[in-house]
PDB file of N, CA and C in Angstrom:
ATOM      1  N   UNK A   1       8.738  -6.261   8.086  1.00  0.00           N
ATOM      2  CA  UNK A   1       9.478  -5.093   7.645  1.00  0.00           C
ATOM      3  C   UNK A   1       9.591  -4.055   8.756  1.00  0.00           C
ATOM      4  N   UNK A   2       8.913  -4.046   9.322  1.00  0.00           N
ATOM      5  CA  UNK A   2       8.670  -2.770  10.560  1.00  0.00           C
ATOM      6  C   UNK A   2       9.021  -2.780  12.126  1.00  0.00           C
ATOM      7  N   UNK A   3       9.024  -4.679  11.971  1.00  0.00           N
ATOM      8  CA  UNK A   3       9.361  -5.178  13.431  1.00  0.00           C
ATOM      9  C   UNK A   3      10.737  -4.667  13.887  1.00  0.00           C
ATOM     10  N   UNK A   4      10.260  -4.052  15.226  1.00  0.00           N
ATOM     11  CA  UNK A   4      12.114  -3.637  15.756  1.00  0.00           C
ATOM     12  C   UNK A   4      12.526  -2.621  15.218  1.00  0.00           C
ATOM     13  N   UNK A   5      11.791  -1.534  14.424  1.00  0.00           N
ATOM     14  CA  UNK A   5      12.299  -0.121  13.552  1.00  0.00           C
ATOM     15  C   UNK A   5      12.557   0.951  15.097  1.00  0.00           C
ATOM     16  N   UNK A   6      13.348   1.584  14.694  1.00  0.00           N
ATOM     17  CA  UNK A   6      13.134   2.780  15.726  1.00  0.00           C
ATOM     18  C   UNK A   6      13.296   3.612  15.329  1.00  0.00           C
ATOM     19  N   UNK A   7      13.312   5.085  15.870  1.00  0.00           N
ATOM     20  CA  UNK A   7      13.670   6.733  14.962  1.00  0.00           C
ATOM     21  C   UNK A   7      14.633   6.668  14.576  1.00  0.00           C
ATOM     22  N   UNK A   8      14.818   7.000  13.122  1.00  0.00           N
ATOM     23  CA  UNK A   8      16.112   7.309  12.314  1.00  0.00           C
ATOM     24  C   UNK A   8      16.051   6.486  11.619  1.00  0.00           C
ATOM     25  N   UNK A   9      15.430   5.451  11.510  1.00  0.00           N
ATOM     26  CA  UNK A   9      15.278   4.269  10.216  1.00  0.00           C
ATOM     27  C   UNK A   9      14.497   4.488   9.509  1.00  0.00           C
ATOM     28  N   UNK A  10      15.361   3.888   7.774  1.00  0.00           N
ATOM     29  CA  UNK A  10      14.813   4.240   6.528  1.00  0.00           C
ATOM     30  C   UNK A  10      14.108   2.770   6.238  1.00  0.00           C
ATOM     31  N   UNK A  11      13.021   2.677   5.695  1.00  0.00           N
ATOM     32  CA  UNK A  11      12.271   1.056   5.289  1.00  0.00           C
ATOM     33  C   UNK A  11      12.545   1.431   3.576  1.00  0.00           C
ATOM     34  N   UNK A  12      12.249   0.386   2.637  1.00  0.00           N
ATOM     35  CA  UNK A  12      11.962   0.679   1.570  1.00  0.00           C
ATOM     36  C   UNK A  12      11.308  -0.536   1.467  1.00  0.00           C
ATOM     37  N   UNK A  13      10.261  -0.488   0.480  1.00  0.00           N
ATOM     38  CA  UNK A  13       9.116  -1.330  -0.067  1.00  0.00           C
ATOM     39  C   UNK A  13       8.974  -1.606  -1.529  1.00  0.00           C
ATOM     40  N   UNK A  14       9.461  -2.695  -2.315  1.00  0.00           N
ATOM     41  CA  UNK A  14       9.115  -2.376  -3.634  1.00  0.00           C
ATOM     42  C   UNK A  14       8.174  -3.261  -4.144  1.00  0.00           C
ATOM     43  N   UNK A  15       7.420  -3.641  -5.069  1.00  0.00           N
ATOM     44  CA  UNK A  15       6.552  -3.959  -5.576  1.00  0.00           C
ATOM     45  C   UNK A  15       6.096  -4.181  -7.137  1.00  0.00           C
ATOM     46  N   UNK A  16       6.739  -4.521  -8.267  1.00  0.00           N
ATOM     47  CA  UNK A  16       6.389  -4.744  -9.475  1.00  0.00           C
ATOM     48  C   UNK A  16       5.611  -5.980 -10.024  1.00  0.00           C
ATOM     49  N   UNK A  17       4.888  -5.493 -10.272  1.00  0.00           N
ATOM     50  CA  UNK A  17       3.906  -6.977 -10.703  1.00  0.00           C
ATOM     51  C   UNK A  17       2.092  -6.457 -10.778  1.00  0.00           C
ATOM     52  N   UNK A  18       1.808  -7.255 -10.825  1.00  0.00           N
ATOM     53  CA  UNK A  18       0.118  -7.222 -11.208  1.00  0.00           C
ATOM     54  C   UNK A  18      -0.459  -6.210 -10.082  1.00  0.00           C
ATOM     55  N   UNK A  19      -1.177  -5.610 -10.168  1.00  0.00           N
ATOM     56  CA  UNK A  19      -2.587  -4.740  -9.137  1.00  0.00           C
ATOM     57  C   UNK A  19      -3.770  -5.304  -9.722  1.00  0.00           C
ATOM     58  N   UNK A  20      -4.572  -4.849  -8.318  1.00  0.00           N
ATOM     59  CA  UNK A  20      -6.278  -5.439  -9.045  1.00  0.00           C
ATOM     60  C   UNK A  20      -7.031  -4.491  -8.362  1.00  0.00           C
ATOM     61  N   UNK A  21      -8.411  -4.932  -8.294  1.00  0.00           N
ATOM     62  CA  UNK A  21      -9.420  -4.432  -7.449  1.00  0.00           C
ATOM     63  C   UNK A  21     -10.426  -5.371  -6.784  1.00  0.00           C
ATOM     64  N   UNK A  22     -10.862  -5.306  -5.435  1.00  0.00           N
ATOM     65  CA  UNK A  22     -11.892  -6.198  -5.613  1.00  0.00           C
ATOM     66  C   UNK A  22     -12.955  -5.588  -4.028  1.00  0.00           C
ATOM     67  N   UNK A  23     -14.351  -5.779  -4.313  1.00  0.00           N
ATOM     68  CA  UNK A  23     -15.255  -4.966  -3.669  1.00  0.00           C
ATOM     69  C   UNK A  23     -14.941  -5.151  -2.352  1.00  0.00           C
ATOM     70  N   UNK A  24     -15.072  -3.927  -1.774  1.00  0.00           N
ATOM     71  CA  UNK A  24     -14.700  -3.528  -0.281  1.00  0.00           C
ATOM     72  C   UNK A  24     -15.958  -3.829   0.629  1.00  0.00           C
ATOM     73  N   UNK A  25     -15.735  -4.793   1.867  1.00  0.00           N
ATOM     74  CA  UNK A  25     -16.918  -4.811   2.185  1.00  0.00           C
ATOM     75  C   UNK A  25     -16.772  -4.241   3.270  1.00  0.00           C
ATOM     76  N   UNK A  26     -16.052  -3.344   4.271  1.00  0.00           N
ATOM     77  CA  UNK A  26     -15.932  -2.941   5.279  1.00  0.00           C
ATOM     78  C   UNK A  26     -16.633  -1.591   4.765  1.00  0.00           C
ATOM     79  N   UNK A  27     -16.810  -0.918   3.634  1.00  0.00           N
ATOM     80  CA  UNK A  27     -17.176   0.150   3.173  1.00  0.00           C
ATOM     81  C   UNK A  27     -17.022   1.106   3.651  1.00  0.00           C
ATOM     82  N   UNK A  28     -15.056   1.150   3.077  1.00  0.00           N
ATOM     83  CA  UNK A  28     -13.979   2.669   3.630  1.00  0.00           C
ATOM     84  C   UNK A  28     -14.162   3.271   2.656  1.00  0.00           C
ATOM     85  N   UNK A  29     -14.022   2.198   1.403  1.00  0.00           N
ATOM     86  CA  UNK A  29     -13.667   3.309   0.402  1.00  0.00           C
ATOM     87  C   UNK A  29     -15.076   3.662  -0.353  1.00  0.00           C
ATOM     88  N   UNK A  30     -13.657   5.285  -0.770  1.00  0.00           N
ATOM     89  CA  UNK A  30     -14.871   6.045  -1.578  1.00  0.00           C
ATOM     90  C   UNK A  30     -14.998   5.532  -2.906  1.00  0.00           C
ATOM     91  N   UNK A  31     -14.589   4.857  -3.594  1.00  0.00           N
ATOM     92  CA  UNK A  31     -15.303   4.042  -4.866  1.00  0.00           C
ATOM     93  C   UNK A  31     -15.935   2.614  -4.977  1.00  0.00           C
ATOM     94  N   UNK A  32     -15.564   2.089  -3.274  1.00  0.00           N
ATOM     95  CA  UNK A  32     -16.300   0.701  -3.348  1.00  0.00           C
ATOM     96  C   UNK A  32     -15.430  -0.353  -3.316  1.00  0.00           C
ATOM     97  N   UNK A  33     -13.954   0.055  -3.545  1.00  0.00           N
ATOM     98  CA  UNK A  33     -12.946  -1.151  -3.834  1.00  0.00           C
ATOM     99  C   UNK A  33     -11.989  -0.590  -3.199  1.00  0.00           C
ATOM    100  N   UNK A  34     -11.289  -1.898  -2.167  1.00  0.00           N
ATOM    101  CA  UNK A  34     -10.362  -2.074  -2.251  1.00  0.00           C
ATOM    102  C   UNK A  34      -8.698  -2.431  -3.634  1.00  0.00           C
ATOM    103  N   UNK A  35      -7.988  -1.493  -3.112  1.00  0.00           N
ATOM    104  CA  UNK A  35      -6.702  -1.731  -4.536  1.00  0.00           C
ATOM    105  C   UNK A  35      -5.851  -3.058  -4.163  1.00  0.00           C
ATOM    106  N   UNK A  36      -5.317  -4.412  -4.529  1.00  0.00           N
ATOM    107  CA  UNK A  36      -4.679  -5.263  -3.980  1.00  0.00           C
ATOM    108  C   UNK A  36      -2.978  -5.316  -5.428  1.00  0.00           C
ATOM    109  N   UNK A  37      -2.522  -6.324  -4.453  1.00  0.00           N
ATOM    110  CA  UNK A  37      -1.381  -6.335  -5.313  1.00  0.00           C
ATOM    111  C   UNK A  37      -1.310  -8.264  -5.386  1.00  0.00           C
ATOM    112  N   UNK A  38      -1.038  -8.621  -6.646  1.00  0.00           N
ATOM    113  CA  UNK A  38      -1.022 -10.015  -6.416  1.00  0.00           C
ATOM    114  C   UNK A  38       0.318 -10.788  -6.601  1.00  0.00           C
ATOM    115  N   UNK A  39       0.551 -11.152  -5.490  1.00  0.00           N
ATOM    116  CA  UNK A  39       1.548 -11.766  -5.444  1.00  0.00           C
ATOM    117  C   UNK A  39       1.631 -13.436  -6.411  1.00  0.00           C
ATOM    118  N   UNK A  40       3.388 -13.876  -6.727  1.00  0.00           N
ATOM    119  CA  UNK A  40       3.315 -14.579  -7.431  1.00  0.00           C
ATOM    120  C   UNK A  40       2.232 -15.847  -6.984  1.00  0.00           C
ATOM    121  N   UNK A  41       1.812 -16.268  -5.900  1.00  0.00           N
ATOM    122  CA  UNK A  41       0.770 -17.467  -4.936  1.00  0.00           C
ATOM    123  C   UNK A  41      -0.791 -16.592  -5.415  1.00  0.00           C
ATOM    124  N   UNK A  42      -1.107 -16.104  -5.643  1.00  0.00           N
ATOM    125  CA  UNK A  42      -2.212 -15.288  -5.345  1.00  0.00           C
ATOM    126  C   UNK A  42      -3.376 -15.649  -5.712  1.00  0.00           C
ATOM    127  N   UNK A  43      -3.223 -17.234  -6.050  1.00  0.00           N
ATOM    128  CA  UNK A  43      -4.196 -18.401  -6.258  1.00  0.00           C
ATOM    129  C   UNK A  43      -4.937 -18.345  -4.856  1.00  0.00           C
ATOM    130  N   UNK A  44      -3.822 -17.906  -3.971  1.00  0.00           N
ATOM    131  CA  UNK A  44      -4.152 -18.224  -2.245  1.00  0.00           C
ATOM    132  C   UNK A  44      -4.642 -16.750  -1.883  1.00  0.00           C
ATOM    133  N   UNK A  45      -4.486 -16.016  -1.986  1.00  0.00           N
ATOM    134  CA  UNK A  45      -4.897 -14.490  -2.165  1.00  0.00           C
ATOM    135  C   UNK A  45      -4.769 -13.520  -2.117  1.00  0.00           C
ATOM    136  N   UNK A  46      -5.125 -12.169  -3.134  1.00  0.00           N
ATOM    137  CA  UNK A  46      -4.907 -10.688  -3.421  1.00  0.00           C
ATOM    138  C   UNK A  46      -4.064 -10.627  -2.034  1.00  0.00           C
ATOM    139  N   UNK A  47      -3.738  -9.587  -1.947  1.00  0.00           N
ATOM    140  CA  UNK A  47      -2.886  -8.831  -0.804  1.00  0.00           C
ATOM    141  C   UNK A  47      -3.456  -7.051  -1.096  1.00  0.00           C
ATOM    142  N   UNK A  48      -4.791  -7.062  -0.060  1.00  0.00           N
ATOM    143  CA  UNK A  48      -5.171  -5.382  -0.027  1.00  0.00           C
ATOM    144  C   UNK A  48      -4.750  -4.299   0.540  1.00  0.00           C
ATOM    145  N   UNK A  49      -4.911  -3.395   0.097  1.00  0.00           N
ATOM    146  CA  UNK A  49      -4.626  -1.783   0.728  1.00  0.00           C
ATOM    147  C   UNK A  49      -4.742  -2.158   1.952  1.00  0.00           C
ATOM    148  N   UNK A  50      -5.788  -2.455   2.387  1.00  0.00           N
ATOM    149  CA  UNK A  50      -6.194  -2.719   3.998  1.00  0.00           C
ATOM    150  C   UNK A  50      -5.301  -3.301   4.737  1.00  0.00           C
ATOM    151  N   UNK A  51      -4.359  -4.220   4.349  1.00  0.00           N
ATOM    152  CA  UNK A  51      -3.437  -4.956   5.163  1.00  0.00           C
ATOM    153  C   UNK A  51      -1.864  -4.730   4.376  1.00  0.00           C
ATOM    154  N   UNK A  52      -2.035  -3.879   3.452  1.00  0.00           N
ATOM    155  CA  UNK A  52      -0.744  -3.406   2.946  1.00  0.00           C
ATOM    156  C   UNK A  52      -0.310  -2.051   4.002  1.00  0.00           C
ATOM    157  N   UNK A  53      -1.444  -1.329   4.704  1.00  0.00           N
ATOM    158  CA  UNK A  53      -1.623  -0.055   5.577  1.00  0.00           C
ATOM    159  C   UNK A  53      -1.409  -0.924   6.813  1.00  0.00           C
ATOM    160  N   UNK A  54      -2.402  -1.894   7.036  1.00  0.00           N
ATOM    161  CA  UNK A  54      -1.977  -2.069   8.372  1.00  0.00           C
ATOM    162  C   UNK A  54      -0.597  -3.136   8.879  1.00  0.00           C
ATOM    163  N   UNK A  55      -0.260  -3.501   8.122  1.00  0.00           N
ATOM    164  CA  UNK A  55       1.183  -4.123   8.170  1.00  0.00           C
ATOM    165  C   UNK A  55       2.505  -3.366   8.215  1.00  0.00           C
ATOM    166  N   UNK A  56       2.283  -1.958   7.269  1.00  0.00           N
ATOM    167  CA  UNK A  56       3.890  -1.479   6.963  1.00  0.00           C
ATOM    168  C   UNK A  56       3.613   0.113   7.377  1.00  0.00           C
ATOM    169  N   UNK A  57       2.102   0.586   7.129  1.00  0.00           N
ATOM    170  CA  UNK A  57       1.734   2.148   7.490  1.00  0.00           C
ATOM    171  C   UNK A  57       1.319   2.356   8.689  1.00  0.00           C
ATOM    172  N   UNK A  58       0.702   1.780   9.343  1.00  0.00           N
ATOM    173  CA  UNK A  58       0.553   2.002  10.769  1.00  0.00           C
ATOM    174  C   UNK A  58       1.249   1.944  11.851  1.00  0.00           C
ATOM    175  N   UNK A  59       1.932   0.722  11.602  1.00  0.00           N
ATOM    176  CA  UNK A  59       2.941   0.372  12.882  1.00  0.00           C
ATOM    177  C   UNK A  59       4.623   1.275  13.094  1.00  0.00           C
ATOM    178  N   UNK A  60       4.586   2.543  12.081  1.00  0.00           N
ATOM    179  CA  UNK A  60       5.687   2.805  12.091  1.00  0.00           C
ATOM    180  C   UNK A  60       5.693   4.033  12.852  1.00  0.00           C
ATOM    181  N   UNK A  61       6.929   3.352  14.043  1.00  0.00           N
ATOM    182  CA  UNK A  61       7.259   5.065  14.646  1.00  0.00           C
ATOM    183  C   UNK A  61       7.498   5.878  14.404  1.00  0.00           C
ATOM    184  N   UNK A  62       7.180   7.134  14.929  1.00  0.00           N
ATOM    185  CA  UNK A  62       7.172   8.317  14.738  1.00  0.00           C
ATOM    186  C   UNK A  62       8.932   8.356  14.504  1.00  0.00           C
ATOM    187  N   UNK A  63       9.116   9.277  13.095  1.00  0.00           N
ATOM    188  CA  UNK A  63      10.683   9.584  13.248  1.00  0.00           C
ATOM    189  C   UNK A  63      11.217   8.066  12.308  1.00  0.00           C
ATOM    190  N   UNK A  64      10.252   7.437  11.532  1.00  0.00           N
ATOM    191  CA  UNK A  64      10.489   6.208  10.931  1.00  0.00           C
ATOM    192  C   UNK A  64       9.881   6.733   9.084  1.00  0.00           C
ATOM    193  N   UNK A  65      11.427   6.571   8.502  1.00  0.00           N
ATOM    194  CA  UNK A  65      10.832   6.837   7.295  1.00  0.00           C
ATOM    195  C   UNK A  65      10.596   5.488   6.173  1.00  0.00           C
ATOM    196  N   UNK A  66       9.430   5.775   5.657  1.00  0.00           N
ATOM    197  CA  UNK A  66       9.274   4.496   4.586  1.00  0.00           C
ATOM    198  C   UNK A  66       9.027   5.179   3.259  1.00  0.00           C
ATOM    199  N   UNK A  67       9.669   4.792   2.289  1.00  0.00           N
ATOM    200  CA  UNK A  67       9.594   4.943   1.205  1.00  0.00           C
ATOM    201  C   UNK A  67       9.148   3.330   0.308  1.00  0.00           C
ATOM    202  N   UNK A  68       8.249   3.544  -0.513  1.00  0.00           N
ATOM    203  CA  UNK A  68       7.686   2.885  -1.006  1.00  0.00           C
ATOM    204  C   UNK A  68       7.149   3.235  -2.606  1.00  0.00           C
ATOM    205  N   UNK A  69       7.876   2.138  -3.616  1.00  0.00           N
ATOM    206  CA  UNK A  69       7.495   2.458  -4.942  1.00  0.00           C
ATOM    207  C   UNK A  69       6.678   1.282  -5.020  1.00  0.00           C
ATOM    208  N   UNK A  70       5.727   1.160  -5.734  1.00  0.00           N
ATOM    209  CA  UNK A  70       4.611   0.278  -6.543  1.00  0.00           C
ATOM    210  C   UNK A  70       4.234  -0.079  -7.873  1.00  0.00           C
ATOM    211  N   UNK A  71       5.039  -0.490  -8.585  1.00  0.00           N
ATOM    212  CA  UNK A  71       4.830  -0.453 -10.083  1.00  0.00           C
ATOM    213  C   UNK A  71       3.616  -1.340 -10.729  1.00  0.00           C
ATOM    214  N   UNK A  72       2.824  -1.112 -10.358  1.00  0.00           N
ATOM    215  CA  UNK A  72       1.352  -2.061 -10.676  1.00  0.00           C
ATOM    216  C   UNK A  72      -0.077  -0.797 -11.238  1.00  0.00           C
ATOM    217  N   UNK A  73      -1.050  -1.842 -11.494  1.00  0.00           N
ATOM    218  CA  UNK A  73      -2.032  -0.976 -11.693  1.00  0.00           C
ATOM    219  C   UNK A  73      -2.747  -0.761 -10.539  1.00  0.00           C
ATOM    220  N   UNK A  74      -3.270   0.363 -10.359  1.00  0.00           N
ATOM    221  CA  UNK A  74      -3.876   0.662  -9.266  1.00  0.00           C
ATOM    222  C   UNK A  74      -3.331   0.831  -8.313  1.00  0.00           C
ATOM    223  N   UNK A  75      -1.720   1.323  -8.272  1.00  0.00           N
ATOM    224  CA  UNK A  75      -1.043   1.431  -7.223  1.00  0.00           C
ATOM    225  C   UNK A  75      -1.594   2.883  -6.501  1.00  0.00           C
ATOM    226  N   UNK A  76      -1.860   3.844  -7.046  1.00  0.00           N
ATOM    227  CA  UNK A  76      -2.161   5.046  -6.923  1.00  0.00           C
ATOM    228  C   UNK A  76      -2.555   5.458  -5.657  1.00  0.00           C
ATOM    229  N   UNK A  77      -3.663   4.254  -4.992  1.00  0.00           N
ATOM    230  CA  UNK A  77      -3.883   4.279  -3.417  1.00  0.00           C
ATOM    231  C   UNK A  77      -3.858   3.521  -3.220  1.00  0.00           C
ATOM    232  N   UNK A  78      -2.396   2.789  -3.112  1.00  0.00           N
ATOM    233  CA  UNK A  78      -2.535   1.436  -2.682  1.00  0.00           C
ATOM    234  C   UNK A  78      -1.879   1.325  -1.746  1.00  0.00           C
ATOM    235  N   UNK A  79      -1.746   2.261  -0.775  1.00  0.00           N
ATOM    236  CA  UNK A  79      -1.573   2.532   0.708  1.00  0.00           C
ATOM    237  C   UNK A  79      -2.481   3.243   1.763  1.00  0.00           C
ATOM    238  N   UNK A  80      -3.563   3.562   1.138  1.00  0.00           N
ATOM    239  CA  UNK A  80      -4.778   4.025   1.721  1.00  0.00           C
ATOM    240  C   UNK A  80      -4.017   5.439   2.152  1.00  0.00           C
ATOM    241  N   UNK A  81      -3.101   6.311   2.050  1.00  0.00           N
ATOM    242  CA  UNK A  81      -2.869   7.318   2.687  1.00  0.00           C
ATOM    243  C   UNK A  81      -3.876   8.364   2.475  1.00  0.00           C
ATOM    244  N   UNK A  82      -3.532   9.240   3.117  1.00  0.00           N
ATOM    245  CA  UNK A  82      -4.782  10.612   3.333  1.00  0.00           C
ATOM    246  C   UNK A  82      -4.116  11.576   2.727  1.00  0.00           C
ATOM    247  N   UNK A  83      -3.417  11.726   1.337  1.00  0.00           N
ATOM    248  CA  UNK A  83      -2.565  12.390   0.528  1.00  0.00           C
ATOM    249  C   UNK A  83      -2.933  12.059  -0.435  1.00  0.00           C
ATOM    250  N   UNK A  84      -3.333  13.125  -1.495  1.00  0.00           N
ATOM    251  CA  UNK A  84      -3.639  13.430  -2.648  1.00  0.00           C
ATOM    252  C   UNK A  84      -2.509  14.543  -3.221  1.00  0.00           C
ATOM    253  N   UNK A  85      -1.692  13.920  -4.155  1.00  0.00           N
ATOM    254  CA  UNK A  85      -0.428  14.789  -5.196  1.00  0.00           C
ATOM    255  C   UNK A  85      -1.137  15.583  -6.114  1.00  0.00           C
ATOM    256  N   UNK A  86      -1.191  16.737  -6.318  1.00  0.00           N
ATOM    257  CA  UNK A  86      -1.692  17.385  -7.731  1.00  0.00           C
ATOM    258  C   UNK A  86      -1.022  18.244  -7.933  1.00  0.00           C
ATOM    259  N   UNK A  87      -0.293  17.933  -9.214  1.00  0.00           N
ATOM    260  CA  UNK A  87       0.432  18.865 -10.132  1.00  0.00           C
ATOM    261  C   UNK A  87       0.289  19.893 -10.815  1.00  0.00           C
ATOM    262  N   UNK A  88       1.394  20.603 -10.125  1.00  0.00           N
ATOM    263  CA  UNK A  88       0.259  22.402 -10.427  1.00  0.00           C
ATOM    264  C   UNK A  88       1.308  22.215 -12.004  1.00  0.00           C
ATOM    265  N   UNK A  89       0.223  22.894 -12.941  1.00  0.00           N
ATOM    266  CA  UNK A  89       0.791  23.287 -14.358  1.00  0.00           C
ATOM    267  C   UNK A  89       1.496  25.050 -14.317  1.00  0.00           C
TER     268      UNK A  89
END
């Protein structure tokens, strides 16, 4: 998705289907788990935050926009970003 992007490019990412969890052993996170998304194969395996970030969130240049919806459970950080949304009432 990211290969060959340069400034001024839009990515989009979508995602509907199953989320999971399963214990983090690099021990980033603050609850202990990694969030994964399972793809239809996923006999072969989860697909985590960890390589959902370092595949599509890291490698993008500066001036590179990605938009990304997730319709699963546990999508909530399922990009590891350093952004927390809270809705002022």
């Amino acid at each position: 998705l990211v290969q060959g992007v340069s400034e001024g490019d839009v990515l989009f990412f979508h995602f509907s289907g199953h989320g999971s969890q399963v214990p983090d052993s690099a021990g980033m996170e603050e609850d202990g788990l990694n969030e994964t998304i399972l793809p239809l194969d996923y006999h072969k395996g989860q697909i985590t935050d960890d390589v959902i970030w370092a595949s599509i969130v890291y490698p993008l240049p500066s001036g590179v926009k990605l938009t990304v919806i997730m319709d699963c459970c546990h999508s909530g950080t399922g990009l590891d970003l350093p952004f927390e949304y809270k809705h002022k009432c």
